[in-house]
PDB file of C-alpha atoms in Angstrom:
ATOM      1  CA  MET A   1      -6.850 -16.984  -1.835  1.00 63.00           C
ATOM      2  CA  SER A   2      -6.368 -13.285  -1.277  1.00 84.00           C
ATOM      3  CA  PHE A   3      -4.574 -10.734  -3.289  1.00 92.00           C
ATOM      4  CA  VAL A   4      -1.046  -9.556  -3.732  1.00 94.00           C
ATOM      5  CA  SER A   5       0.362  -7.110  -6.111  1.00 94.00           C
ATOM      6  CA  ALA A   6       4.187  -6.702  -6.882  1.00 95.00           C
ATOM      7  CA  PHE A   7       5.678  -3.897  -8.647  1.00 95.00           C
ATOM      8  CA  ILE A   8       9.277  -3.329  -9.679  1.00 95.00           C
ATOM      9  CA  THR A   9      11.466  -1.006 -11.785  1.00 93.00           C
ATOM     10  CA  LYS A  10      15.206  -0.658 -11.883  1.00 91.00           C
ATOM     11  CA  ASP A  11      14.974   1.973  -8.897  1.00 92.00           C
ATOM     12  CA  PHE A  12      12.557   0.307  -6.424  1.00 95.00           C
ATOM     13  CA  ALA A  13      10.350  -2.458  -5.755  1.00 96.00           C
ATOM     14  CA  SER A  14       6.770  -2.393  -3.875  1.00 97.00           C
ATOM     15  CA  ILE A  15       4.683  -5.154  -2.712  1.00 96.00           C
ATOM     16  CA  MET A  16       1.103  -4.807  -1.096  1.00 96.00           C
ATOM     17  CA  SER A  17      -1.297  -7.334   0.182  1.00 95.00           C
ATOM     18  CA  ASP A  18      -4.769  -7.598   1.837  1.00 95.00           C
ATOM     19  CA  GLY A  19      -5.191  -9.140   5.243  1.00 94.00           C
ATOM     20  CA  GLN A  20      -8.044 -11.591   4.960  1.00 93.00           C
ATOM     21  CA  ILE A  21      -7.950 -15.386   5.561  1.00 89.00           C
ATOM     22  CA  THR A  22     -10.967 -17.086   4.320  1.00 87.00           C
ATOM     23  CA  GLY A  23     -12.355 -20.322   5.768  1.00 82.00           C
ATOM     24  CA  GLU A  24     -13.865 -23.370   3.958  1.00 78.00           C
ATOM     25  CA  ASN A  25     -17.245 -21.662   4.133  1.00 79.00           C
ATOM     26  CA  LYS A  26     -15.886 -18.840   2.379  1.00 77.00           C
ATOM     27  CA  LYS A  27     -16.355 -16.452   5.294  1.00 84.00           C
ATOM     28  CA  ALA A  28     -13.445 -14.589   6.756  1.00 88.00           C
ATOM     29  CA  VAL A  29     -11.735 -16.145   9.742  1.00 88.00           C
ATOM     30  CA  GLN A  30      -9.045 -13.469  10.106  1.00 91.00           C
ATOM     31  CA  GLU A  31      -8.729  -9.847   8.780  1.00 93.00           C
ATOM     32  CA  ASP A  32      -5.262  -8.911   9.601  1.00 94.00           C
ATOM     33  CA  TYR A  33      -2.971 -11.580   8.516  1.00 92.00           C
ATOM     34  CA  LYS A  34       0.238 -10.155   6.823  1.00 92.00           C
ATOM     35  CA  LYS A  35       1.025 -12.288   3.641  1.00 92.00           C
ATOM     36  CA  ILE A  36       4.225 -10.260   2.712  1.00 92.00           C
ATOM     37  CA  ILE A  37       7.638  -9.991   4.170  1.00 91.00           C
ATOM     38  CA  LYS A  38      10.813  -8.073   3.555  1.00 90.00           C
ATOM     39  CA  VAL A  39      14.186  -9.807   3.627  1.00 88.00           C
ATOM     40  CA  ASN A  40      17.045  -7.453   2.947  1.00 85.00           C
ATOM     41  CA  ASN A  41      16.837  -6.618  -0.756  1.00 88.00           C
ATOM     42  CA  PHE A  42      13.849  -8.745  -1.432  1.00 92.00           C
ATOM     43  CA  LEU A  43      10.056  -8.649  -1.098  1.00 94.00           C
ATOM     44  CA  ILE A  44       8.060 -12.006  -0.737  1.00 93.00           C
ATOM     45  CA  GLY A  45       4.213 -12.326  -1.208  1.00 93.00           C
ATOM     46  CA  PHE A  46       1.988 -15.098  -0.654  1.00 92.00           C
ATOM     47  CA  THR A  47      -1.545 -16.366  -1.335  1.00 90.00           C
ATOM     48  CA  GLY A  48      -3.240 -19.793  -1.054  1.00 85.00           C
ATOM     49  CA  ASN A  49      -5.478 -21.965   0.639  1.00 82.00           C
ATOM     50  CA  SER A  50      -3.283 -22.500   3.730  1.00 75.00           C
ATOM     51  CA  THR A  51      -1.304 -20.408   6.170  1.00 77.00           C
ATOM     52  CA  GLY A  52       0.883 -23.305   7.154  1.00 77.00           C
ATOM     53  CA  PRO A  53       3.310 -23.012   4.429  1.00 75.00           C
ATOM     54  CA  VAL A  54       3.651 -19.234   4.648  1.00 80.00           C
ATOM     55  CA  ASP A  55       4.318 -19.530   8.453  1.00 84.00           C
ATOM     56  CA  LEU A  56       6.832 -21.967   7.853  1.00 81.00           C
ATOM     57  CA  ILE A  57       8.668 -19.822   5.250  1.00 82.00           C
ATOM     58  CA  LYS A  58       8.370 -16.636   7.388  1.00 80.00           C
ATOM     59  CA  LYS A  59       9.935 -18.480  10.184  1.00 80.00           C
ATOM     60  CA  ALA A  60      12.775 -20.284   8.171  1.00 79.00           C
ATOM     61  CA  VAL A  61      13.709 -17.187   6.287  1.00 77.00           C
ATOM     62  CA  GLY A  62      14.182 -15.295   9.576  1.00 69.00           C
ATOM     63  CA  GLU A  63      16.115 -18.142  11.134  1.00 61.00           C
ATOM     64  CA  THR A  64      18.345 -18.523   7.897  1.00 60.00           C
ATOM     65  CA  ASP A  65      18.982 -14.675   7.737  1.00 59.00           C
ATOM     66  CA  SER A  66      20.090 -14.472  11.150  1.00 57.00           C
ATOM     67  CA  SER A  67      22.171 -17.609  11.397  1.00 55.00           C
ATOM     68  CA  THR A  68      24.060 -17.299   8.441  1.00 53.00           C
ATOM     69  CA  GLU A  69      27.578 -15.528   8.128  1.00 49.00           C
ATOM     70  CA  MET A  70      26.616 -13.651   4.940  1.00 49.00           C
ATOM     71  CA  PRO A  71      25.465 -10.205   5.465  1.00 53.00           C
ATOM     72  CA  PHE A  72      22.519 -10.711   2.918  1.00 59.00           C
ATOM     73  CA  LEU A  73      20.812 -13.671   2.182  1.00 69.00           C
ATOM     74  CA  SER A  74      21.402 -14.481  -1.486  1.00 80.00           C
ATOM     75  CA  LYS A  75      18.514 -14.901  -4.054  1.00 86.00           C
ATOM     76  CA  GLU A  76      19.698 -18.448  -4.735  1.00 89.00           C
ATOM     77  CA  ILE A  77      19.377 -19.471  -1.169  1.00 87.00           C
ATOM     78  CA  LEU A  78      16.162 -17.605  -0.798  1.00 88.00           C
ATOM     79  CA  LEU A  79      14.505 -19.437  -3.645  1.00 92.00           C
ATOM     80  CA  LEU A  80      15.953 -22.708  -2.670  1.00 91.00           C
ATOM     81  CA  LEU A  81      14.740 -22.439   0.706  1.00 89.00           C
ATOM     82  CA  ILE A  82      11.195 -21.637  -0.449  1.00 90.00           C
ATOM     83  CA  LYS A  83      11.034 -24.605  -2.815  1.00 92.00           C
ATOM     84  CA  GLU A  84      12.312 -26.916  -0.067  1.00 90.00           C
ATOM     85  CA  LEU A  85       9.704 -25.805   2.287  1.00 87.00           C
ATOM     86  CA  LEU A  86       6.775 -25.887  -0.403  1.00 89.00           C
ATOM     87  CA  ASN A  87       8.006 -29.500  -1.078  1.00 89.00           C
ATOM     88  CA  LYS A  88       6.968 -30.509   2.342  1.00 85.00           C
ATOM     89  CA  TYR A  89       3.300 -29.723   1.423  1.00 84.00           C
ATOM     90  CA  ARG A  90       3.285 -31.596  -1.958  1.00 86.00           C
ATOM     91  CA  LYS A  91       1.536 -34.516  -0.417  1.00 82.00           C
ATOM     92  CA  ILE A  92      -1.199 -32.601   1.061  1.00 82.00           C
ATOM     93  CA  ARG A  93      -4.243 -32.807  -1.185  1.00 76.00           C
ATOM     94  CA  HIS A  94      -5.604 -29.694  -2.867  1.00 81.00           C
ATOM     95  CA  ALA A  95      -2.868 -27.585  -1.453  1.00 83.00           C
ATOM     96  CA  LYS A  96      -2.338 -24.414  -3.339  1.00 87.00           C
ATOM     97  CA  ILE A  97       0.175 -21.871  -2.706  1.00 90.00           C
ATOM     98  CA  HIS A  98       1.601 -19.031  -4.986  1.00 92.00           C
ATOM     99  CA  VAL A  99       4.673 -17.172  -3.936  1.00 94.00           C
ATOM    100  CA  VAL A 100       6.038 -13.918  -5.736  1.00 95.00           C
ATOM    101  CA  VAL A 101       9.763 -12.916  -5.022  1.00 95.00           C
ATOM    102  CA  ILE A 102      10.933  -9.337  -6.287  1.00 96.00           C
ATOM    103  CA  GLY A 103      13.978  -7.351  -5.480  1.00 94.00           C
ATOM    104  CA  PHE A 104      17.450  -6.714  -6.361  1.00 92.00           C
ATOM    105  CA  ASN A 105      20.298  -9.118  -6.752  1.00 89.00           C
ATOM    106  CA  GLU A 106      23.547  -7.439  -6.786  1.00 85.00           C
ATOM    107  CA  GLY A 107      21.757  -4.341  -8.109  1.00 87.00           C
ATOM    108  CA  LYS A 108      19.682  -6.203 -10.842  1.00 90.00           C
ATOM    109  CA  PRO A 109      16.118  -6.409 -10.715  1.00 93.00           C
ATOM    110  CA  SER A 110      14.928  -9.813 -10.075  1.00 93.00           C
ATOM    111  CA  ILE A 111      11.534 -11.346 -10.401  1.00 95.00           C
ATOM    112  CA  ASN A 112      10.496 -14.862  -9.596  1.00 96.00           C
ATOM    113  CA  THR A 113       7.271 -16.679  -9.052  1.00 96.00           C
ATOM    114  CA  ILE A 114       6.995 -20.174  -7.374  1.00 95.00           C
ATOM    115  CA  SER A 115       3.769 -22.137  -7.143  1.00 92.00           C
ATOM    116  CA  LEU A 116       2.551 -25.396  -5.525  1.00 90.00           C
ATOM    117  CA  ASP A 117      -0.581 -26.838  -7.563  1.00 89.00           C
ATOM    118  CA  ASN A 118      -1.657 -30.362  -7.728  1.00 86.00           C
ATOM    119  CA  SER A 119       1.309 -31.561  -5.943  1.00 87.00           C
ATOM    120  CA  GLU A 120       3.739 -29.979  -8.405  1.00 90.00           C
ATOM    121  CA  ILE A 121       6.120 -27.050  -7.797  1.00 92.00           C
ATOM    122  CA  TYR A 122       6.340 -24.586 -10.596  1.00 93.00           C
ATOM    123  CA  GLU A 123       8.891 -21.840 -11.111  1.00 94.00           C
ATOM    124  CA  GLN A 124       9.059 -18.905 -13.389  1.00 94.00           C
ATOM    125  CA  LYS A 125      11.882 -16.252 -13.783  1.00 93.00           C
ATOM    126  CA  ASP A 126      11.063 -12.979 -15.593  1.00 88.00           C
ATOM    127  CA  GLU A 127      13.375 -10.415 -17.044  1.00 83.00           C
ATOM    128  CA  LEU A 128      13.101  -6.542 -16.596  1.00 85.00           C
ATOM    129  CA  GLU A 129      13.693  -4.650 -19.841  1.00 75.00           C
ATOM    130  CA  ASP A 130      16.030  -1.480 -19.599  1.00 71.00           C
ATOM    131  CA  ASN A 131      13.916   1.370 -18.154  1.00 70.00           C
ATOM    132  CA  GLY A 132      11.034  -0.818 -17.951  1.00 86.00           C
ATOM    133  CA  TYR A 133       8.826  -2.081 -15.209  1.00 89.00           C
ATOM    134  CA  ARG A 134       6.610  -5.198 -13.937  1.00 90.00           C
ATOM    135  CA  LEU A 135       3.353  -5.636 -12.248  1.00 90.00           C
ATOM    136  CA  ILE A 136       2.715  -9.108 -11.001  1.00 90.00           C
ATOM    137  CA  THR A 137      -0.524  -9.922  -9.268  1.00 89.00           C
ATOM    138  CA  LEU A 138      -1.463 -13.003  -7.316  1.00 89.00           C
ATOM    139  CA  TYR A 139      -5.305 -13.046  -7.655  1.00 83.00           C
ATOM    140  CA  PRO A 140      -8.150 -14.724  -5.537  1.00 84.00           C
ATOM    141  CA  SER A 141      -9.650 -17.566  -7.377  1.00 77.00           C
ATOM    142  CA  ASP A 142     -13.138 -15.831  -7.461  1.00 79.00           C
ATOM    143  CA  TYR A 143     -11.648 -12.745  -9.479  1.00 74.00           C
ATOM    144  CA  ARG A 144      -8.840 -12.232 -11.808  1.00 62.00           C
ATOM    145  CA  LEU A 145      -7.650  -8.689 -12.564  1.00 61.00           C
ATOM    146  CA  GLU A 146      -6.395  -9.034 -16.080  1.00 59.00           C
ATOM    147  CA  ASN A 147      -9.706 -10.739 -17.282  1.00 55.00           C
ATOM    148  CA  LYS A 148     -12.026  -8.159 -15.833  1.00 54.00           C
ATOM    149  CA  SER A 149     -12.616  -5.184 -18.033  1.00 55.00           C
ATOM    150  CA  GLU A 150     -13.084  -2.935 -15.091  1.00 57.00           C
ATOM    151  CA  GLY A 151      -9.874  -3.576 -13.717  1.00 65.00           C
ATOM    152  CA  ASN A 152      -8.083  -2.513 -16.779  1.00 73.00           C
ATOM    153  CA  LYS A 153      -8.092   0.995 -15.808  1.00 75.00           C
ATOM    154  CA  PHE A 154      -5.485   0.245 -13.179  1.00 78.00           C
ATOM    155  CA  ILE A 155      -3.135  -1.406 -15.517  1.00 77.00           C
ATOM    156  CA  GLU A 156      -3.953   1.547 -18.069  1.00 82.00           C
ATOM    157  CA  LYS A 157      -2.871   4.122 -15.248  1.00 83.00           C
ATOM    158  CA  ILE A 158       0.484   2.390 -15.178  1.00 83.00           C
ATOM    159  CA  GLU A 159       1.126   2.305 -18.689  1.00 81.00           C
ATOM    160  CA  ALA A 160       0.198   6.159 -19.023  1.00 84.00           C
ATOM    161  CA  LEU A 161       2.881   6.929 -16.630  1.00 82.00           C
ATOM    162  CA  ASN A 162       6.264   8.169 -18.049  1.00 73.00           C
ATOM    163  CA  GLY A 163       9.468   7.524 -16.337  1.00 70.00           C
ATOM    164  CA  GLU A 164       9.463  10.670 -14.365  1.00 73.00           C
ATOM    165  CA  ASN A 165       5.988   9.937 -13.010  1.00 81.00           C
ATOM    166  CA  ILE A 166       6.723   6.201 -11.796  1.00 89.00           C
ATOM    167  CA  THR A 167       7.511   7.096  -8.221  1.00 92.00           C
ATOM    168  CA  LEU A 168       7.059   5.067  -5.252  1.00 94.00           C
ATOM    169  CA  TYR A 169       4.384   7.017  -3.856  1.00 93.00           C
ATOM    170  CA  THR A 170       2.486   6.967  -7.277  1.00 93.00           C
ATOM    171  CA  ILE A 171       2.866   3.071  -7.595  1.00 94.00           C
ATOM    172  CA  LYS A 172       1.616   2.341  -3.873  1.00 95.00           C
ATOM    173  CA  LYS A 173      -1.179   4.621  -4.449  1.00 94.00           C
ATOM    174  CA  ILE A 174      -2.114   2.434  -7.640  1.00 93.00           C
ATOM    175  CA  GLN A 175      -1.632  -0.658  -5.772  1.00 94.00           C
ATOM    176  CA  ASN A 176      -3.893   0.563  -2.993  1.00 95.00           C
ATOM    177  CA  ASP A 177      -6.631   1.211  -5.525  1.00 93.00           C
ATOM    178  CA  ILE A 178      -6.034  -2.254  -7.103  1.00 91.00           C
ATOM    179  CA  ASN A 179      -6.336  -3.876  -3.827  1.00 93.00           C
ATOM    180  CA  ASN A 180      -9.615  -2.171  -2.863  1.00 93.00           C
ATOM    181  CA  PHE A 181     -11.053  -2.877  -6.226  1.00 90.00           C
ATOM    182  CA  VAL A 182     -10.274  -6.511  -5.821  1.00 90.00           C
ATOM    183  CA  ALA A 183     -11.766  -6.503  -2.326  1.00 92.00           C
ATOM    184  CA  ASP A 184     -15.145  -5.105  -3.735  1.00 90.00           C
ATOM    185  CA  ASN A 185     -15.274  -7.848  -6.375  1.00 87.00           C
ATOM    186  CA  SER A 186     -14.032 -10.943  -4.317  1.00 89.00           C
ATOM    187  CA  ASN A 187     -15.359 -12.517  -1.210  1.00 89.00           C
ATOM    188  CA  THR A 188     -11.645 -13.739  -0.287  1.00 90.00           C
ATOM    189  CA  ALA A 189      -9.904 -10.184  -0.081  1.00 92.00           C
ATOM    190  CA  ASN A 190     -10.372  -7.283   2.115  1.00 94.00           C
ATOM    191  CA  LYS A 191      -9.168  -3.857   2.507  1.00 96.00           C
ATOM    192  CA  HIS A 192      -6.789  -4.288   5.377  1.00 96.00           C
ATOM    193  CA  ILE A 193      -3.607  -3.482   3.551  1.00 96.00           C
ATOM    194  CA  PHE A 194       0.116  -4.228   4.270  1.00 96.00           C
ATOM    195  CA  SER A 195       2.822  -2.933   2.202  1.00 95.00           C
ATOM    196  CA  GLU A 196       6.740  -2.884   2.115  1.00 94.00           C
ATOM    197  CA  TYR A 197       9.221  -1.438  -0.444  1.00 94.00           C
ATOM    198  CA  VAL A 198      13.033  -1.685  -1.235  1.00 93.00           C
ATOM    199  CA  LYS A 199      15.153   0.717  -3.080  1.00 93.00           C
ATOM    200  CA  ASN A 200      18.069  -0.400  -5.350  1.00 91.00           C
ATOM    201  CA  GLY A 201      20.909   0.178  -2.935  1.00 79.00           C
ATOM    202  CA  ARG A 202      23.420  -0.504  -5.681  1.00 64.00           C
ATOM    203  CA  LEU A 203      22.319   2.144  -8.024  1.00 49.00           C
ATOM    204  CA  ARG A 204      22.256   4.641  -4.961  1.00 49.00           C
ATOM    205  CA  SER A 205      25.906   3.773  -4.290  1.00 49.00           C
ATOM    206  CA  GLU A 206      26.915   4.212  -7.882  1.00 45.00           C
ATOM    207  CA  LEU A 207      25.394   7.447  -8.084  1.00 45.00           C
ATOM    208  CA  LYS A 208      26.996   8.718  -4.922  1.00 49.00           C
ATOM    209  CA  LYS A 209      30.340   7.625  -6.218  1.00 47.00           C
ATOM    210  CA  MET A 210      29.785   9.380  -9.586  1.00 41.00           C
ATOM    211  CA  ARG A 211      28.923  12.562  -7.596  1.00 50.00           C
ATOM    212  CA  ASN A 212      32.046  12.343  -5.475  1.00 52.00           C
ATOM    213  CA  LEU A 213      34.049  11.931  -8.829  1.00 50.00           C
ATOM    214  CA  ASN A 214      32.110  14.940 -10.398  1.00 50.00           C
ATOM    215  CA  ILE A 215      30.949  12.709 -13.362  1.00 43.00           C
TER     216      ILE A 215
END
């Protein structure tokens, strides 16, 4: 199932995953499979028991992004595309795919999770409170971070940070530590890490305008 962690504030979003693909015998069959992609202002992470849907989404998102006339692929089209592609796998018995999409939609933080489980597609949208943050984890079936007391220390690290210390560097370091901890406690995740991030371009643009106006 592998492991993905996604973190977002009003200023930036960061996503990180391991690289292991696990076979039916619970042994690794690939150590360097990238389970995250960056699409303009959005970051997408995947876990599940098949790489087929992930490869299909990766290819379709790339083709759609390059073929549309819009300079940026909108969140609505992106989510619709993911759901349509997951729908192709609903008839496959025992198919389980989990997708997290975070980023900035017209300057506003956006958090969506989509899952295919038991031939049903589930979608959840989360809001980000003012000056808040969210940590979303897609965890392996043999380990769940929130239910293990040993893993709470990483959640506590983030909760202990004040606004000034929630930097991209700090969060990526914590995500790296979380990934390595999960890899030490799961047979389906490893320490071959992939990461991507995006910054809120709308905020940077507004701050630049304010500086130009001496506000």
